């Protein structure tokens, strides 16, 4: 069997571990042949390929990013896109695809599978917002990077007696902000799941200064004030209909400085959270996903996504992972003795 592999959407630590596991087991255990499609769905759409065998995946386990490249290409927004993909797969002699990605990439995989393309999905997102799986690889690395940044910011905030607002990723789900904020000892954590009252945030910041400690505020990029709008860099949409987020941290710092009379600065972690070597947890999870994915392809169990349930890797229908985002539930708010909004 000749199998195509692609990685789509935002890059994250652990992608190369999946590629490595799929190829190594696919070749050694099953004798399959592989071809890498470059730059997400742009690869099969435009016939962009690269060799993908044992030699190509040696030494990539600790590397961040993806050796195949990525993009946010949506073939369903391109005239004749699906037909072009089918034609290119046929030309390359590809019998099945392993698509590694998040909500958008696997959403395309779901539709293509319904149209007769043999696809197996592997869930990837640092946001941890894909349904049907307890965790996605990349999330643990992103949380640890954000936590380490918060650890360092405590000392400089206290040295200068200023508020530091840390903006982390999280469009519609605040998992990174919640976990990194709790682990880093933040004083205020603001998530997209519940709009916040900036006056209440200012009150918490003032109380922190009264006990002679400088406050750390962690805010997800998709968090919104009461009766407010999501802060964006531009109104331009990508091919999946998403606006480019960013700016809520700066807006909040300006508001807090005005309301408290104390200096406030913003730190936007941005793509730092996506980069670098994956943690041990993410390397192991990504590897296990890859091993299960190639088993599913070999068995002809298409239209499935790999998922972590407890400690087990299971297969679920692709639509279960992409049909609805997994957001932070109310119970997680109640567990944490920190401020999430009024």
XYZ file of C-alpha atoms in Angstrom:
342
model
C 0.000 0.000 0.000
C 1.216 3.521 -0.795
C 0.279 5.989 1.930
C 0.432 9.782 1.939
C 1.192 11.772 5.104
C 0.515 15.478 5.657
C 0.552 18.004 8.492
C -1.787 20.988 8.360
C -2.676 24.117 10.324
C -0.440 25.659 12.960
C 2.763 23.773 13.701
C 3.361 22.308 17.146
C 5.885 20.151 18.990
C 5.271 16.442 18.386
C 4.335 16.491 14.703
C 7.625 14.902 13.692
C 7.164 12.193 16.310
C 3.893 11.163 14.650
C 5.460 11.131 11.184
C 8.343 9.026 12.488
C 6.079 6.475 14.174
C 3.790 6.115 11.140
C 6.669 5.584 8.726
C 8.855 3.351 10.881
C 6.077 0.923 11.791
C 4.467 1.149 8.371
C 7.681 0.130 6.638
C 9.087 -2.327 9.212
C 5.887 -4.099 10.253
C 3.719 -3.877 7.135
C 6.024 -3.163 4.200
C 4.054 -0.083 3.120
C 5.477 2.735 1.025
C 5.090 6.393 1.984
C 5.041 9.773 0.313
C 5.073 13.078 2.186
C 2.715 15.812 1.042
C 4.181 19.239 1.674
C 2.487 22.196 3.345
C -0.771 20.710 4.568
C -3.645 20.298 2.118
C -1.699 22.392 -0.368
C 0.424 19.284 -0.990
C -2.224 16.939 -2.411
C -3.986 19.930 -3.976
C -0.945 20.948 -6.031
C 0.932 17.648 -6.136
C 3.742 18.874 -3.856
C 5.549 15.832 -2.490
C 8.803 14.754 -0.886
C 10.296 11.323 -0.218
C 9.282 9.823 3.106
C 11.035 6.688 4.255
C 13.126 5.381 7.140
C 16.088 7.562 6.189
C 13.960 10.722 6.129
C 12.561 10.195 9.651
C 15.816 9.377 11.419
C 16.674 11.878 14.141
C 13.446 13.885 13.938
C 11.874 12.761 17.239
C 13.132 15.732 19.318
C 12.614 18.328 16.594
C 9.792 20.836 16.823
C 7.770 21.932 13.829
C 7.230 19.530 10.934
C 9.587 18.231 8.267
C 6.646 18.243 5.843
C 5.767 21.907 6.282
C 2.287 23.213 6.956
C -0.323 25.700 5.753
C -3.934 26.695 6.346
C -5.032 25.742 2.835
C -8.710 24.789 2.545
C -9.377 22.817 -0.658
C -13.118 23.288 -0.231
C -12.640 27.035 -0.767
C -10.885 26.459 -4.099
C -12.795 25.772 -7.313
C -12.291 22.148 -8.259
C -10.126 21.593 -5.195
C -11.521 18.186 -4.252
C -11.262 16.878 -7.808
C -7.653 18.077 -8.010
C -6.809 16.249 -4.785
C -8.385 13.021 -6.037
C -6.554 13.318 -9.356
C -3.183 13.956 -7.691
C -3.637 11.067 -5.275
C -4.422 8.782 -8.198
C -1.424 10.053 -10.140
C 0.848 9.406 -7.157
C -0.666 5.954 -6.641
C -1.699 6.886 -3.104
C -4.196 4.479 -1.537
C -4.754 6.302 1.761
C -3.870 9.478 3.667
C -2.773 10.079 7.244
C -3.800 13.662 8.053
C -2.220 15.174 11.162
C -3.847 18.392 12.311
C -6.414 20.237 14.345
C -10.017 21.260 13.900
C -9.616 22.703 10.401
C -7.260 20.087 8.957
C -9.311 17.197 10.308
C -12.520 18.950 9.245
C -11.257 18.754 5.647
C -10.252 15.120 6.247
C -13.781 14.334 7.436
C -15.360 15.801 4.307
C -12.885 14.081 1.984
C -13.494 10.749 3.659
C -17.229 11.202 3.058
C -16.396 11.796 -0.614
C -14.503 8.548 -0.975
C -10.926 9.454 -0.024
C -9.415 6.984 2.454
C -8.307 9.110 5.407
C -7.165 8.478 8.980
C -6.723 11.456 11.318
C -4.304 12.257 14.129
C -5.349 15.105 16.471
C -2.866 17.957 16.885
C -3.346 21.316 18.581
C -1.605 23.181 21.370
C -5.061 24.535 22.330
C -6.274 21.063 23.428
C -9.726 21.948 22.086
C -10.484 18.880 19.956
C -13.386 16.821 21.207
C -13.294 13.054 21.774
C -9.701 13.000 23.079
C -8.566 13.817 26.598
C -5.397 15.495 25.351
C -3.788 16.462 22.071
C -0.021 16.430 21.652
C 1.588 19.869 21.666
C -0.555 21.057 24.557
C 1.776 19.855 27.304
C 4.782 21.523 25.667
C 2.897 24.815 25.212
C 1.767 24.814 28.849
C 5.301 24.168 30.101
C 6.716 26.965 27.945
C 4.068 29.395 29.219
C 4.585 28.270 32.823
C 8.344 28.820 32.635
C 7.747 32.302 31.231
C 5.359 33.123 34.089
C 7.919 31.860 36.614
C 10.460 34.324 35.264
C 7.991 37.187 35.098
C 7.192 36.964 38.824
C 10.651 38.162 39.770
C 10.798 41.106 37.380
C 7.234 42.152 38.243
C 8.079 42.263 41.951
C 11.390 44.035 41.358
C 9.665 46.893 39.526
C 6.321 46.843 41.398
C 4.328 46.562 38.193
C 1.506 44.439 36.825
C 2.507 42.009 34.118
C -0.182 40.805 31.724
C 0.760 37.566 29.945
C -1.177 36.872 26.751
C -1.197 33.208 25.714
C -2.824 31.368 22.838
C -6.413 30.165 22.986
C -8.996 31.353 20.452
C -12.160 29.809 21.857
C -10.786 27.518 24.574
C -8.720 28.593 27.575
C -6.905 25.360 28.389
C -3.405 26.836 28.002
C -4.259 29.906 30.080
C -5.899 27.778 32.782
C -3.128 25.189 33.137
C -0.204 27.580 32.709
C -1.797 30.165 34.989
C -2.441 27.646 37.765
C 0.999 26.050 37.424
C 2.721 29.443 37.305
C 0.884 30.918 40.288
C -0.920 33.666 38.383
C -3.241 35.909 40.376
C -5.836 36.396 37.670
C -6.689 34.044 34.802
C -9.030 35.149 32.026
C -10.465 32.673 29.538
C -12.625 32.860 26.392
C -15.323 30.748 28.041
C -16.500 33.561 30.310
C -16.381 37.315 29.660
C -14.548 39.263 32.345
C -15.250 42.482 34.238
C -12.194 44.726 33.926
C -13.232 46.636 37.070
C -13.128 43.392 39.041
C -9.746 42.532 37.577
C -8.471 45.963 38.660
C -9.754 45.269 42.191
C -7.817 42.016 42.370
C -4.691 43.732 41.065
C -4.988 46.487 43.693
C -5.381 43.932 46.490
C -2.258 42.179 45.310
C -0.246 45.393 45.550
C -1.628 46.017 49.059
C 0.171 42.892 50.304
C 3.367 44.104 48.613
C 3.398 41.596 45.802
C 3.159 42.367 42.101
C 0.279 40.706 40.233
C 0.545 38.398 37.233
C -2.508 38.335 34.957
C -2.766 35.522 32.395
C -5.207 36.147 29.559
C -6.079 33.910 26.614
C -5.973 35.701 23.258
C -9.691 35.032 22.754
C -10.841 36.370 26.135
C -13.381 39.191 25.995
C -14.503 41.885 28.459
C -18.133 42.160 29.489
C -20.256 43.630 26.683
C -17.062 43.744 24.651
C -15.673 42.468 21.405
C -12.906 39.980 20.745
C -9.726 42.009 20.177
C -8.189 41.297 16.774
C -5.193 42.500 14.790
C -7.183 42.661 11.568
C -10.636 41.763 10.288
C -9.147 39.782 7.397
C -10.217 36.126 7.444
C -8.140 33.076 6.573
C -9.443 30.280 4.340
C -11.213 28.686 7.287
C -12.982 31.898 8.307
C -10.772 32.789 11.283
C -9.607 36.296 12.142
C -6.095 36.900 13.423
C -6.255 37.337 17.184
C -3.909 39.276 19.434
C -4.108 42.540 21.316
C -6.266 41.744 24.326
C -3.157 41.729 26.559
C -2.110 45.243 25.550
C -5.675 46.539 25.857
C -6.013 45.035 29.326
C -2.651 46.394 30.515
C -3.655 49.908 29.458
C -6.971 49.576 31.274
C -5.351 48.288 34.456
C -2.713 51.016 34.482
C -5.408 53.661 34.147
C -7.661 52.158 36.816
C -5.009 51.222 39.410
C -2.415 53.948 38.894
C 0.269 51.253 38.802
C 2.509 50.578 35.841
C 1.417 47.605 33.724
C 3.300 45.833 30.954
C 2.301 43.169 28.449
C 4.141 40.017 27.424
C 2.741 38.221 24.372
C 4.138 34.697 24.191
C 2.655 34.065 20.749
C 4.467 31.539 18.608
C 7.054 30.855 21.323
C 4.441 28.456 22.690
C 4.500 26.462 19.447
C 8.241 26.196 19.015
C 11.120 24.103 20.202
C 11.536 20.534 21.317
C 8.483 18.613 22.600
C 8.189 17.421 26.187
C 8.478 13.725 27.017
C 4.680 13.531 27.413
C 4.098 14.947 23.947
C 6.756 12.738 22.341
C 5.185 9.610 23.825
C 1.590 10.632 23.053
C 2.466 11.610 19.474
C 4.324 8.335 18.960
C 1.402 6.292 20.298
C -1.015 8.185 18.040
C 1.217 7.458 15.044
C 1.509 3.755 15.807
C -2.252 3.406 16.150
C -2.858 5.460 13.009
C -0.797 3.180 10.778
C -2.562 0.160 12.279
C -5.895 1.723 11.324
C -4.706 2.373 7.766
C -3.363 -1.169 7.412
C -6.686 -2.584 8.625
C -8.684 -0.334 6.291
C -10.380 1.365 9.240
C -10.760 4.736 7.532
C -12.713 7.791 8.651
C -11.298 7.450 12.157
C -9.330 9.749 14.436
C -6.920 8.576 17.104
C -7.907 9.644 20.627
C -6.527 9.408 24.154
C -9.093 8.070 26.622
C -7.606 7.762 30.081
C -4.357 5.948 29.312
C -5.602 4.136 26.208
C -5.371 5.125 22.543
C -8.678 4.437 20.824
C -10.202 5.147 17.415
C -13.243 7.381 17.099
C -15.120 8.701 14.038
C -13.460 11.822 12.646
C -16.664 13.812 13.070
C -16.519 13.283 16.854
C -13.228 15.147 17.045
C -14.239 18.081 14.858
C -17.961 18.486 15.348
C -17.760 20.670 18.455
C -14.859 22.327 20.243
C -13.855 21.165 23.726
C -13.922 24.213 25.978
C -13.114 24.619 29.674
C -16.171 23.473 31.692
C -17.631 25.367 34.636
C -16.341 22.709 37.039
C -12.762 23.727 36.231
C -13.556 27.294 37.232
C -14.940 26.074 40.548
C -11.864 23.941 41.251
C -9.509 26.900 41.050
C -9.434 29.597 43.726
C -8.543 32.283 41.208
C -10.557 34.902 39.376
C -12.019 33.985 35.997
C -14.584 36.771 35.523
C -17.843 37.856 37.076
